[in-house]
PDB file of C-alpha atoms in Angstrom:
ATOM      1  CA  MET X   1      24.067 -22.649 -19.972  1.00  0.00           C
ATOM      2  CA  VAL X   2      24.239 -19.433 -17.974  1.00  0.00           C
ATOM      3  CA  ILE X   3      24.366 -16.217 -19.940  1.00  0.00           C
ATOM      4  CA  LYS X   4      26.082 -13.316 -18.232  1.00  0.00           C
ATOM      5  CA  MET X   5      24.540  -9.955 -18.884  1.00  0.00           C
ATOM      6  CA  LYS X   6      26.403  -6.693 -18.494  1.00  0.00           C
ATOM      7  CA  ASN X   7      25.064  -4.325 -15.840  1.00  0.00           C
ATOM      8  CA  THR X   8      24.399  -1.558 -18.343  1.00  0.00           C
ATOM      9  CA  LYS X   9      22.315  -3.834 -20.553  1.00  0.00           C
ATOM     10  CA  TYR X  10      20.386  -5.087 -17.518  1.00  0.00           C
ATOM     11  CA  ASP X  11      19.791  -1.499 -16.340  1.00  0.00           C
ATOM     12  CA  LYS X  12      18.377  -0.565 -19.759  1.00  0.00           C
ATOM     13  CA  ILE X  13      15.995  -3.523 -19.714  1.00  0.00           C
ATOM     14  CA  ALA X  14      14.936  -2.756 -16.131  1.00  0.00           C
ATOM     15  CA  ASP X  15      14.365   0.921 -16.986  1.00  0.00           C
ATOM     16  CA  ASN X  16      12.094  -0.079 -19.868  1.00  0.00           C
ATOM     17  CA  HIS X  17       9.867  -2.087 -17.519  1.00  0.00           C
ATOM     18  CA  LYS X  18       9.933   0.228 -14.521  1.00  0.00           C
ATOM     19  CA  ALA X  19       6.704   1.972 -13.566  1.00  0.00           C
ATOM     20  CA  SER X  20       6.824   5.665 -14.266  1.00  0.00           C
ATOM     21  CA  GLU X  21       6.772   7.968 -11.260  1.00  0.00           C
ATOM     22  CA  THR X  22       4.448  10.900 -11.119  1.00  0.00           C
ATOM     23  CA  ARG X  23       6.010  12.768  -8.231  1.00  0.00           C
ATOM     24  CA  PHE X  24       4.410  16.116  -8.968  1.00  0.00           C
ATOM     25  CA  LYS X  25       0.935  14.584  -9.197  1.00  0.00           C
ATOM     26  CA  ASN X  26       1.554  12.583  -6.005  1.00  0.00           C
ATOM     27  CA  ALA X  27       2.713  15.732  -4.208  1.00  0.00           C
ATOM     28  CA  ILE X  28      -0.396  17.655  -5.268  1.00  0.00           C
ATOM     29  CA  VAL X  29      -2.717  14.800  -4.264  1.00  0.00           C
ATOM     30  CA  SER X  30      -0.948  14.439  -0.897  1.00  0.00           C
ATOM     31  CA  PHE X  31      -1.127  18.174  -0.275  1.00  0.00           C
ATOM     32  CA  ILE X  32      -4.842  18.314  -1.044  1.00  0.00           C
ATOM     33  CA  VAL X  33      -5.744  15.189   0.938  1.00  0.00           C
ATOM     34  CA  GLY X  34      -3.613  16.270   3.909  1.00  0.00           C
ATOM     35  CA  GLY X  35      -5.346  19.647   3.779  1.00  0.00           C
ATOM     36  CA  ILE X  36      -8.758  17.987   3.698  1.00  0.00           C
ATOM     37  CA  ILE X  37      -7.845  15.899   6.746  1.00  0.00           C
ATOM     38  CA  GLY X  38      -6.673  19.051   8.527  1.00  0.00           C
ATOM     39  CA  PHE X  39      -9.900  20.799   7.546  1.00  0.00           C
ATOM     40  CA  MET X  40     -11.982  17.866   8.790  1.00  0.00           C
ATOM     41  CA  GLY X  41     -10.091  17.886  12.070  1.00  0.00           C
ATOM     42  CA  GLU X  42     -10.616  21.606  12.547  1.00  0.00           C
ATOM     43  CA  ALA X  43     -14.301  21.290  11.606  1.00  0.00           C
ATOM     44  CA  PHE X  44     -14.668  18.474  14.147  1.00  0.00           C
ATOM     45  CA  ILE X  45     -13.092  20.669  16.817  1.00  0.00           C
ATOM     46  CA  GLU X  46     -15.405  23.581  15.968  1.00  0.00           C
ATOM     47  CA  ILE X  47     -18.491  21.352  16.117  1.00  0.00           C
ATOM     48  CA  LEU X  48     -17.435  20.021  19.520  1.00  0.00           C
ATOM     49  CA  CYS X  49     -16.832  23.588  20.730  1.00  0.00           C
ATOM     50  CA  MET X  50     -20.389  24.494  19.685  1.00  0.00           C
ATOM     51  CA  TYR X  51     -21.634  21.688  21.942  1.00  0.00           C
ATOM     52  CA  GLY X  52     -19.830  23.089  24.969  1.00  0.00           C
ATOM     53  CA  PHE X  53     -16.420  21.397  24.878  1.00  0.00           C
ATOM     54  CA  SER X  54     -13.390  23.544  25.578  1.00  0.00           C
ATOM     55  CA  ARG X  55     -10.995  23.922  22.651  1.00  0.00           C
ATOM     56  CA  VAL X  56      -8.324  21.840  24.404  1.00  0.00           C
ATOM     57  CA  ASN X  57     -10.750  18.999  25.170  1.00  0.00           C
ATOM     58  CA  ALA X  58     -12.225  19.166  21.663  1.00  0.00           C
ATOM     59  CA  ALA X  59      -8.761  18.928  20.114  1.00  0.00           C
ATOM     60  CA  SER X  60      -7.910  15.920  22.280  1.00  0.00           C
ATOM     61  CA  LEU X  61     -11.172  14.230  21.347  1.00  0.00           C
ATOM     62  CA  MET X  62     -10.531  14.919  17.656  1.00  0.00           C
ATOM     63  CA  VAL X  63      -7.080  13.310  17.822  1.00  0.00           C
ATOM     64  CA  VAL X  64      -8.427  10.256  19.627  1.00  0.00           C
ATOM     65  CA  THR X  65     -11.259   9.956  17.102  1.00  0.00           C
ATOM     66  CA  PHE X  66      -8.907  10.169  14.111  1.00  0.00           C
ATOM     67  CA  ILE X  67      -6.600   7.579  15.681  1.00  0.00           C
ATOM     68  CA  PHE X  68      -9.573   5.281  16.290  1.00  0.00           C
ATOM     69  CA  LEU X  69     -10.883   5.689  12.736  1.00  0.00           C
ATOM     70  CA  ALA X  70      -7.465   5.049  11.167  1.00  0.00           C
ATOM     71  CA  SER X  71      -6.994   1.949  13.317  1.00  0.00           C
ATOM     72  CA  LEU X  72     -10.508   0.723  12.510  1.00  0.00           C
ATOM     73  CA  PHE X  73     -10.035   1.288   8.772  1.00  0.00           C
ATOM     74  CA  THR X  74      -6.693  -0.538   8.943  1.00  0.00           C
ATOM     75  CA  ALA X  75      -8.262  -3.470  10.778  1.00  0.00           C
ATOM     76  CA  LEU X  76     -11.099  -3.619   8.242  1.00  0.00           C
ATOM     77  CA  GLY X  77      -8.509  -3.722   5.465  1.00  0.00           C
ATOM     78  CA  PHE X  78      -9.286  -0.677   3.372  1.00  0.00           C
ATOM     79  CA  PHE X  79      -6.891   1.939   4.763  1.00  0.00           C
ATOM     80  CA  ASP X  80      -4.097   0.569   2.532  1.00  0.00           C
ATOM     81  CA  LYS X  81      -6.327   0.973  -0.511  1.00  0.00           C
ATOM     82  CA  LEU X  82      -7.004   4.574   0.469  1.00  0.00           C
ATOM     83  CA  VAL X  83      -3.269   5.202   0.922  1.00  0.00           C
ATOM     84  CA  ASN X  84      -2.551   3.787  -2.548  1.00  0.00           C
ATOM     85  CA  LYS X  85      -5.038   6.257  -3.969  1.00  0.00           C
ATOM     86  CA  PHE X  86      -4.387   9.330  -1.800  1.00  0.00           C
ATOM     87  CA  LYS X  87      -0.659   8.825  -1.104  1.00  0.00           C
ATOM     88  CA  CYS X  88       1.101  10.470   1.826  1.00  0.00           C
ATOM     89  CA  GLY X  89      -1.805  12.812   2.488  1.00  0.00           C
ATOM     90  CA  LEU X  90      -3.195  10.036   4.674  1.00  0.00           C
ATOM     91  CA  LEU X  91       0.108   8.901   6.142  1.00  0.00           C
ATOM     92  CA  ILE X  92       1.626  12.167   7.308  1.00  0.00           C
ATOM     93  CA  PRO X  93      -1.040  13.162   9.854  1.00  0.00           C
ATOM     94  CA  ILE X  94      -1.701  11.209  13.050  1.00  0.00           C
ATOM     95  CA  THR X  95      -3.688   8.721  10.974  1.00  0.00           C
ATOM     96  CA  GLY X  96      -0.455   7.384   9.487  1.00  0.00           C
ATOM     97  CA  PHE X  97       0.995   6.813  12.917  1.00  0.00           C
ATOM     98  CA  ALA X  98      -2.116   4.908  13.993  1.00  0.00           C
ATOM     99  CA  HIS X  99      -2.032   2.890  10.776  1.00  0.00           C
ATOM    100  CA  SER X 100       1.599   1.872  11.269  1.00  0.00           C
ATOM    101  CA  MET X 101       0.969   0.621  14.787  1.00  0.00           C
ATOM    102  CA  THR X 102      -2.278  -1.171  13.976  1.00  0.00           C
ATOM    103  CA  SER X 103      -0.946  -2.882  10.851  1.00  0.00           C
ATOM    104  CA  ALA X 104       2.143  -4.117  12.707  1.00  0.00           C
ATOM    105  CA  ALA X 105      -0.034  -5.410  15.547  1.00  0.00           C
ATOM    106  CA  LEU X 106      -2.296  -7.228  13.092  1.00  0.00           C
ATOM    107  CA  ASP X 107       0.608  -8.693  11.129  1.00  0.00           C
ATOM    108  CA  TYR X 108       2.206 -10.244  14.217  1.00  0.00           C
ATOM    109  CA  LYS X 109      -0.844 -11.092  16.330  1.00  0.00           C
ATOM    110  CA  LYS X 110      -0.376 -14.848  15.860  1.00  0.00           C
ATOM    111  CA  GLU X 111       3.022 -14.702  17.558  1.00  0.00           C
ATOM    112  CA  GLY X 112       1.461 -13.713  20.875  1.00  0.00           C
ATOM    113  CA  LEU X 113       1.402 -10.700  23.141  1.00  0.00           C
ATOM    114  CA  VAL X 114       5.126 -10.441  23.873  1.00  0.00           C
ATOM    115  CA  TYR X 115       6.795 -11.618  20.652  1.00  0.00           C
ATOM    116  CA  GLY X 116       3.961 -10.419  18.445  1.00  0.00           C
ATOM    117  CA  PHE X 117       2.362  -7.211  19.670  1.00  0.00           C
ATOM    118  CA  GLY X 118       5.024  -6.142  22.107  1.00  0.00           C
ATOM    119  CA  SER X 119       8.110  -6.511  19.971  1.00  0.00           C
ATOM    120  CA  ASN X 120       6.722  -5.561  16.567  1.00  0.00           C
ATOM    121  CA  MET X 121       4.117  -2.880  17.160  1.00  0.00           C
ATOM    122  CA  PHE X 122       6.656  -0.075  17.414  1.00  0.00           C
ATOM    123  CA  LYS X 123       8.909  -1.077  14.508  1.00  0.00           C
ATOM    124  CA  LEU X 124       7.903   1.830  12.295  1.00  0.00           C
ATOM    125  CA  ALA X 125       6.237   3.902  14.987  1.00  0.00           C
ATOM    126  CA  GLY X 126       9.380   3.790  17.132  1.00  0.00           C
ATOM    127  CA  SER X 127      11.404   5.688  14.558  1.00  0.00           C
ATOM    128  CA  VAL X 128       8.581   8.198  14.177  1.00  0.00           C
ATOM    129  CA  ILE X 129       8.542   8.742  17.940  1.00  0.00           C
ATOM    130  CA  LEU X 130      12.324   9.012  18.121  1.00  0.00           C
ATOM    131  CA  TYR X 131      12.720  11.553  15.349  1.00  0.00           C
ATOM    132  CA  GLY X 132       9.620  13.443  16.464  1.00  0.00           C
ATOM    133  CA  VAL X 133      11.041  13.872  19.959  1.00  0.00           C
ATOM    134  CA  VAL X 134      14.504  14.791  18.656  1.00  0.00           C
ATOM    135  CA  SER X 135      13.015  17.315  16.214  1.00  0.00           C
ATOM    136  CA  ALA X 136      10.793  18.808  18.903  1.00  0.00           C
ATOM    137  CA  TRP X 137      13.806  19.212  21.216  1.00  0.00           C
ATOM    138  CA  PHE X 138      15.931  20.723  18.443  1.00  0.00           C
ATOM    139  CA  PHE X 139      13.306  23.247  17.350  1.00  0.00           C
ATOM    140  CA  GLY X 140      12.435  23.982  20.978  1.00  0.00           C
ATOM    141  CA  MET X 141      16.055  24.869  21.642  1.00  0.00           C
ATOM    142  CA  ILE X 142      16.139  27.129  18.593  1.00  0.00           C
ATOM    143  CA  ARG X 143      12.995  28.877  19.788  1.00  0.00           C
ATOM    144  CA  TYR X 144      14.415  29.238  23.304  1.00  0.00           C
ATOM    145  CA  ILE X 145      17.679  30.699  21.980  1.00  0.00           C
ATOM    146  CA  LEU X 146      15.803  33.132  19.741  1.00  0.00           C
ATOM    147  CA  GLU X 147      13.649  34.261  22.689  1.00  0.00           C
ATOM    148  CA  VAL X 148      16.715  34.760  24.906  1.00  0.00           C
ATOM    149  CA  ILE X 149      18.505  36.752  22.204  1.00  0.00           C
ATOM    150  CA  SER X 150      15.576  39.094  21.515  1.00  0.00           C
TER     151      SER X 150
END
């Protein structure tokens, strides 16, 4: 015998069992962790500059190092645990981009180079690239127009 339940009754039951969201706490944690990552990146750049690297080369080396570490931590399996604890503070910087590509590559590695890596690696990263480029163009045009006007 199938019992039909009204949507409102189902919604009440589902709301009673839904995990509570702590958006404000998550926002604070993400802000702090993102700031710490930014601080670590800047500290890394300053240390490299003390050893004779130019600021441009030091910044490039810092980005490559952070990408490598995020990919390594993803491959070792504990980046997801860190993200669960520290929220978007780890996903917003370049480390999140590296994580998305590495996790997709690892998930589909058994399907081969073309159907696995090639077609699935950019699933999430592709949208990040697209909207990053579109945003950069849009804000670049605004900056250009403001410079022409003034």
